[in-house]
Short mmCIF file of C-alpha atoms and ligand atoms in Angstrom, two decimals:
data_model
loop_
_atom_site.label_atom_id
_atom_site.label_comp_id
_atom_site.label_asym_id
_atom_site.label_seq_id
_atom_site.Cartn_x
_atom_site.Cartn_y
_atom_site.Cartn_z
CA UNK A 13 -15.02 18.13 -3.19
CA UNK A 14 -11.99 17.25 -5.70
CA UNK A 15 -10.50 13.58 -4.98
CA UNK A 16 -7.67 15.09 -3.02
CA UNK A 17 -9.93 16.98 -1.11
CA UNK A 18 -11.40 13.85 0.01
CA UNK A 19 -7.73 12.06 0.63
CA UNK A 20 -6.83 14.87 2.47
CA UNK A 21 -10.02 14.53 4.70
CA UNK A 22 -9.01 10.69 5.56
CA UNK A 23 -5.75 11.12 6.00
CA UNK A 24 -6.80 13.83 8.75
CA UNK A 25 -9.30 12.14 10.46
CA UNK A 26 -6.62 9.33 11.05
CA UNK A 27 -3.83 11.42 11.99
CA UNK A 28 -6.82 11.68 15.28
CA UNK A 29 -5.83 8.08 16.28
CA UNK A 30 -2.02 8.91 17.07
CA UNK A 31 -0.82 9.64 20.47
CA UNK A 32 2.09 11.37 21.36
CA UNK A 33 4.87 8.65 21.92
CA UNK A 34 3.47 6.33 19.54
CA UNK A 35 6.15 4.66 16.77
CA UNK A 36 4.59 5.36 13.43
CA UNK A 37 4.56 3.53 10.06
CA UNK A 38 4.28 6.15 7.71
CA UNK A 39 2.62 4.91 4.17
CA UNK A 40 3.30 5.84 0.48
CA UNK A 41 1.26 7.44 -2.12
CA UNK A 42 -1.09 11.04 -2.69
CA UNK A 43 -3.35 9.96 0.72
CA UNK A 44 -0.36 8.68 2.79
CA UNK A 45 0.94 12.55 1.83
CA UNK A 46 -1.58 13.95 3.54
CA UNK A 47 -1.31 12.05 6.86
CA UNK A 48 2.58 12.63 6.98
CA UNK A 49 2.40 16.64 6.40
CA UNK A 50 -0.30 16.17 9.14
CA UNK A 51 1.73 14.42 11.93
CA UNK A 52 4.92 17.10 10.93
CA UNK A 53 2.14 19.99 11.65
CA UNK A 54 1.20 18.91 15.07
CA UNK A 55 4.60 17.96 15.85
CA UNK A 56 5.45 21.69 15.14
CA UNK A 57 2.25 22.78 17.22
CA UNK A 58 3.68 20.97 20.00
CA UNK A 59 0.37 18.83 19.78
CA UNK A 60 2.09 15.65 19.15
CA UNK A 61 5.05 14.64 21.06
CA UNK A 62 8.00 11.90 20.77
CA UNK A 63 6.74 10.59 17.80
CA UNK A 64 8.56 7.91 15.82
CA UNK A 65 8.30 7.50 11.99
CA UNK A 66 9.09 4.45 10.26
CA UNK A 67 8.90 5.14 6.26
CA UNK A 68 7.36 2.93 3.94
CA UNK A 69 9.63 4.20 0.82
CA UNK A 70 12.31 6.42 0.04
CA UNK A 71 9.89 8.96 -0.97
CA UNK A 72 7.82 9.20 2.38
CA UNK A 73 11.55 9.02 4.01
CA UNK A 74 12.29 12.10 2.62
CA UNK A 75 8.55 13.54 2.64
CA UNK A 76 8.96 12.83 6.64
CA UNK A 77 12.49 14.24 7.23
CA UNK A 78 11.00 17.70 5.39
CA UNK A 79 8.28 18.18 8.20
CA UNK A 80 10.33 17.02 10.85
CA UNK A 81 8.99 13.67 11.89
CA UNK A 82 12.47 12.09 13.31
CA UNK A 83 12.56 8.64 11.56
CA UNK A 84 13.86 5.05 12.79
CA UNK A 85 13.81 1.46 10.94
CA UNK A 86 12.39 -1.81 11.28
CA UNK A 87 15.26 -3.63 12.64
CA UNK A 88 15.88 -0.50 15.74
CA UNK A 89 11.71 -1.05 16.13
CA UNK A 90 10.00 -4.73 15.31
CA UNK A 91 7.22 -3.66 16.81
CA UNK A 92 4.87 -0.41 15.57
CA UNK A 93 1.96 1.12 17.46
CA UNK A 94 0.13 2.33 14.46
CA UNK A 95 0.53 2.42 10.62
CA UNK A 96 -1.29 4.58 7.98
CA UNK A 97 -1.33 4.22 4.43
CA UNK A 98 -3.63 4.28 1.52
CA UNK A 99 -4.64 1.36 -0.87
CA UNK A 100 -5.69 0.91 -4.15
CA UNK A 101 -8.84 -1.16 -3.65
CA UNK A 102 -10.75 -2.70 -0.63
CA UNK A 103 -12.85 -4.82 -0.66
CA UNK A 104 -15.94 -5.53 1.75
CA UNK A 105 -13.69 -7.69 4.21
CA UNK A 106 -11.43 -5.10 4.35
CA UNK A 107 -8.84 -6.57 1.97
CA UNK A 108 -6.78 -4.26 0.38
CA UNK A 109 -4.91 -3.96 -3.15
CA UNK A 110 -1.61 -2.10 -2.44
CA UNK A 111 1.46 -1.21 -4.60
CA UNK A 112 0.57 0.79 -7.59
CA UNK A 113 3.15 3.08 -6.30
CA UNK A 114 5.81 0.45 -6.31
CA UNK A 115 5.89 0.18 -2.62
CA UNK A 116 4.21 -2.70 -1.61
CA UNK A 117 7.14 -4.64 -0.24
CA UNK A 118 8.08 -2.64 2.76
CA UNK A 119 4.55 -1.28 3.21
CA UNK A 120 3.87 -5.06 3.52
CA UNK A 121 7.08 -5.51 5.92
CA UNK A 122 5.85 -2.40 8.25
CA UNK A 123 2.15 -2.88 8.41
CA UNK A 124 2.28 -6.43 9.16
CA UNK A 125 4.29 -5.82 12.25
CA UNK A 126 1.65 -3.00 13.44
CA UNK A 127 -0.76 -3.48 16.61
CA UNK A 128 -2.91 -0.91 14.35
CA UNK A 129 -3.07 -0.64 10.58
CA UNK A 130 -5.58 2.69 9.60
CA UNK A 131 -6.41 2.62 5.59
CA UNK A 132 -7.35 6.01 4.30
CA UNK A 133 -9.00 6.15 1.12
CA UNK A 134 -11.25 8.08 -0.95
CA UNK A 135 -14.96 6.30 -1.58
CA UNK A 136 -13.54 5.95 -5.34
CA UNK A 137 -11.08 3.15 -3.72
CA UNK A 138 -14.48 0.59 -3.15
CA UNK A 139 -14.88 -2.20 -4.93
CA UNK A 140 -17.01 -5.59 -4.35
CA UNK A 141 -13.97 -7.73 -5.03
CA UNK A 142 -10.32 -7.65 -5.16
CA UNK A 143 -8.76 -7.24 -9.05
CA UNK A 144 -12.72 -5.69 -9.74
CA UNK A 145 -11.94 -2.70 -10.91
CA UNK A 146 -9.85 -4.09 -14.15
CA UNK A 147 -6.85 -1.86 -12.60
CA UNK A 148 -3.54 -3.66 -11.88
CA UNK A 149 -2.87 -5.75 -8.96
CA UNK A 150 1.38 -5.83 -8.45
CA UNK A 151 3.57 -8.29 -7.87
CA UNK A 152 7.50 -7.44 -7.32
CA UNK A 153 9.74 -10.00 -8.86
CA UNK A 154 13.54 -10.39 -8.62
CA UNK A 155 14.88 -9.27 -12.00
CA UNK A 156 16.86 -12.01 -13.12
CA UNK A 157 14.53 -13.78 -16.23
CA UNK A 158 11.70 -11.37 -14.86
CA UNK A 159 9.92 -13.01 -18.36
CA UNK A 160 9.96 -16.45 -16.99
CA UNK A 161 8.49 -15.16 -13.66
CA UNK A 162 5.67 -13.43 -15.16
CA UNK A 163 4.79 -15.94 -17.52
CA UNK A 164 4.06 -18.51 -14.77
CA UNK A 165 2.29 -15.56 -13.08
CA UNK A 166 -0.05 -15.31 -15.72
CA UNK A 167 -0.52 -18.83 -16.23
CA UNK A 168 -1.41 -19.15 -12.77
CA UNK A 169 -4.91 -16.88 -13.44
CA UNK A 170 -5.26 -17.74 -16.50
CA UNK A 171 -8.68 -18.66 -15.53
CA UNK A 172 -9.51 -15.70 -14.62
CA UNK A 173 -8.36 -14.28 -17.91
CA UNK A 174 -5.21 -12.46 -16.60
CA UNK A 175 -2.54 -10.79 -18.44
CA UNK A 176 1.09 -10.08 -16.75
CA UNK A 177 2.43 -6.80 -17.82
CA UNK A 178 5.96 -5.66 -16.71
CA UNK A 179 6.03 -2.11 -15.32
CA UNK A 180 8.12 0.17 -17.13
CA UNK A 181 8.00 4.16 -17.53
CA UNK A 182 9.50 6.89 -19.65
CA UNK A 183 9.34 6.89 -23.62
CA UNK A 184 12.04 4.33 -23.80
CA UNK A 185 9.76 1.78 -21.65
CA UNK A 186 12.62 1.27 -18.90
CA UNK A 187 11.43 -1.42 -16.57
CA UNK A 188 10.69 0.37 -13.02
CA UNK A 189 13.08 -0.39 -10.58
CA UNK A 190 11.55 -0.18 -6.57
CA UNK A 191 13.28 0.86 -3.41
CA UNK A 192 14.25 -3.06 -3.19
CA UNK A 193 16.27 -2.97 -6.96
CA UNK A 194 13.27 -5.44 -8.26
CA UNK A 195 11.01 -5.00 -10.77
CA UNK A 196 7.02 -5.50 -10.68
CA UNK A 197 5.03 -6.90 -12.95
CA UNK A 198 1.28 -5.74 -12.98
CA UNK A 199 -1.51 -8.53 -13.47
CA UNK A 200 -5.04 -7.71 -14.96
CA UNK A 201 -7.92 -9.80 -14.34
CA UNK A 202 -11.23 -10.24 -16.18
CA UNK A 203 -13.45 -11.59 -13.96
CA UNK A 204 -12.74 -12.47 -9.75
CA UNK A 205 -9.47 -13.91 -8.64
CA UNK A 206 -11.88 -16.18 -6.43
CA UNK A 207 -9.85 -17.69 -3.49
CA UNK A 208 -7.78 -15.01 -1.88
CA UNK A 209 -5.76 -17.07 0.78
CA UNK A 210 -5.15 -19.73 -2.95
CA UNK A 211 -3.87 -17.05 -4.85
CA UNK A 212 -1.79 -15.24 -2.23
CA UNK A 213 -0.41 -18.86 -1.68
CA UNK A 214 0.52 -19.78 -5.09
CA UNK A 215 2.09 -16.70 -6.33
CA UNK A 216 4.57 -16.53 -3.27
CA UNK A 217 5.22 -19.98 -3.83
CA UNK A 218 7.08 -18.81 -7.33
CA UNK A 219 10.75 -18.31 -6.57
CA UNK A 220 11.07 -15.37 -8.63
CA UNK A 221 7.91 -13.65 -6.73
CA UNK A 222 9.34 -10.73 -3.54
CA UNK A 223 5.95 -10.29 -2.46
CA UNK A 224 2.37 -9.39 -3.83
CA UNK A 225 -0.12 -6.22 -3.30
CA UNK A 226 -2.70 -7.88 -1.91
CA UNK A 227 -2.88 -7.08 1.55
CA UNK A 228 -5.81 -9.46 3.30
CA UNK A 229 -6.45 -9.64 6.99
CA UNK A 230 -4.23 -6.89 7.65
CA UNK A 231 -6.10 -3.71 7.80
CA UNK A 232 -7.49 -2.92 11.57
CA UNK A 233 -9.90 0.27 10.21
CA UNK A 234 -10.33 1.34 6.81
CA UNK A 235 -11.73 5.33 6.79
CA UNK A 236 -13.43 6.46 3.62
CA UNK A 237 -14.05 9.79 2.38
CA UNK A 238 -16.67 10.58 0.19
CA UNK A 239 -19.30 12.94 -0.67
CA UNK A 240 -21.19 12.38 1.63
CA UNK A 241 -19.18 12.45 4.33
CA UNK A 242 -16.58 10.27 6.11
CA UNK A 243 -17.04 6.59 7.59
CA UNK A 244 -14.95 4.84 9.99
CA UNK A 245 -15.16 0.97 9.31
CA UNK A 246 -13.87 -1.54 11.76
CA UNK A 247 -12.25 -4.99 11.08
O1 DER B 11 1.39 2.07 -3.81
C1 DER B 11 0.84 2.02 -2.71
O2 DER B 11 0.86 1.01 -2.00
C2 DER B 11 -0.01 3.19 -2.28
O3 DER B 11 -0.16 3.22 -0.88
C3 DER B 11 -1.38 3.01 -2.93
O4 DER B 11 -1.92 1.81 -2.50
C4 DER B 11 -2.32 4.15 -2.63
O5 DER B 11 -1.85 5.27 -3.29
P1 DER B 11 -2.76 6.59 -3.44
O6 DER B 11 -3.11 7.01 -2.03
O7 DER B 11 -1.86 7.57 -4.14
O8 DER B 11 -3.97 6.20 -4.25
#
């Protein structure tokens, strides 16, 4: 099975856990894809009824609006049923790392206001602590003096041998912008960031820092898809 394969097997075995009527948040990235064309399909079948979407990025607002989900907002709904999105890590306590997509603010808006918050990931998401697998863990910043923000970032792990990198694209190395108009800078740790709750604590605490991609406490169920089949696992 290719890794989409196995995405697209998650993201269907969550789309199981929505009921017609339910308000939705619908998550961003190549597994959260899967789960949105899913809920438009049954929609169309007639399987799933008065269904309300509530995007978690531009992108997954227009992904939605192109199968037909009808969409709302967070300030029309506070409240949402059920939220699924994908992650870039989780760990054994079910913490995630979120945000290599650039969305991590308002996935972190949406699915902390959910009764229900389903991860979907492929078995290749695992690791045995957050920042383990050497891939970047995001922070969005405001961009005023975004070098003086990420500075003190990487001061602030500098035990754990972190380096700050803004994130830019394209060949001139613009700095990405997210759906907010900030920019995110990407930390990379060499060994465990150690104290979760510490960490999330002190870089939110930085007056420059939006909001962070680790997610902890917030996931409900976290489905993975592997080879071997697909397990459900329960906060
Ligand atoms: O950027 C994000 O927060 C995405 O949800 C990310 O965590 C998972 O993206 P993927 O499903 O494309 O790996």
């Amino acid at each position: 099975l290719t890794q989409d394969e196995l995405k697209k097997i998650a993201a269907y075995k969550a789309v199981e856990y929505v009921e017609s009527g339910m308000v939705l948040g619908l998550g961003t990235g190549s597994t959260a894809k899967h789960a949105v064309a899913r809920i438009g399909e049954l929609l169309k079948q007639g399987k799933l009824k008065n269904i309300i979407g509530i995007p978690t990025s531009k992108m997954t607002h227009e992904q939605a609006l192109s199968v037909g989900i009808p969409l709302s907002d967070l300030d029309s709904h506070p409240v949402i049923d059920l939220a699924i999105d994908g992650a870039d890590e989780v760990d054994p306590y079910l913490n995630l790392v979120k945000g290599r997509g650039g969305s991590l603010l308002r996935e972190k808006m949406i699915e902390g206001t959910c009764k229900k918050f389903i991860v979907i990931v492929d078995e290749s998401k695992l690791v045995k602590y957050l920042g383990g697998s050497g891939l970047a863990m995001p922070v969005e910043i405001v961009p005023f003096c975004w070098k003086f923000t990420a500075s003190r970032l990487q001061k602030l792990f500098q035990d754990s041998g972190c380096v700050a990198k803004l994130r830019t694209f394209g060949e001139n190395d613009e700095p990405f912008v997210t759906d907010n108009g900030n920019y995110i800078v990407d930390l990379y740790f060499k060994t465990s960031i150690g104290d979760l709750k510490a960490a999330s604590d002190s870089i939110l605490q930085l007056p420059g820092v939006a909001e962070h991609g680790m997610f902890l406490d917030m996931a409900t169920t976290v489905i993975v898809a592997g080879e071997l089949g697909v397990t459900v696992k329960h906060k």
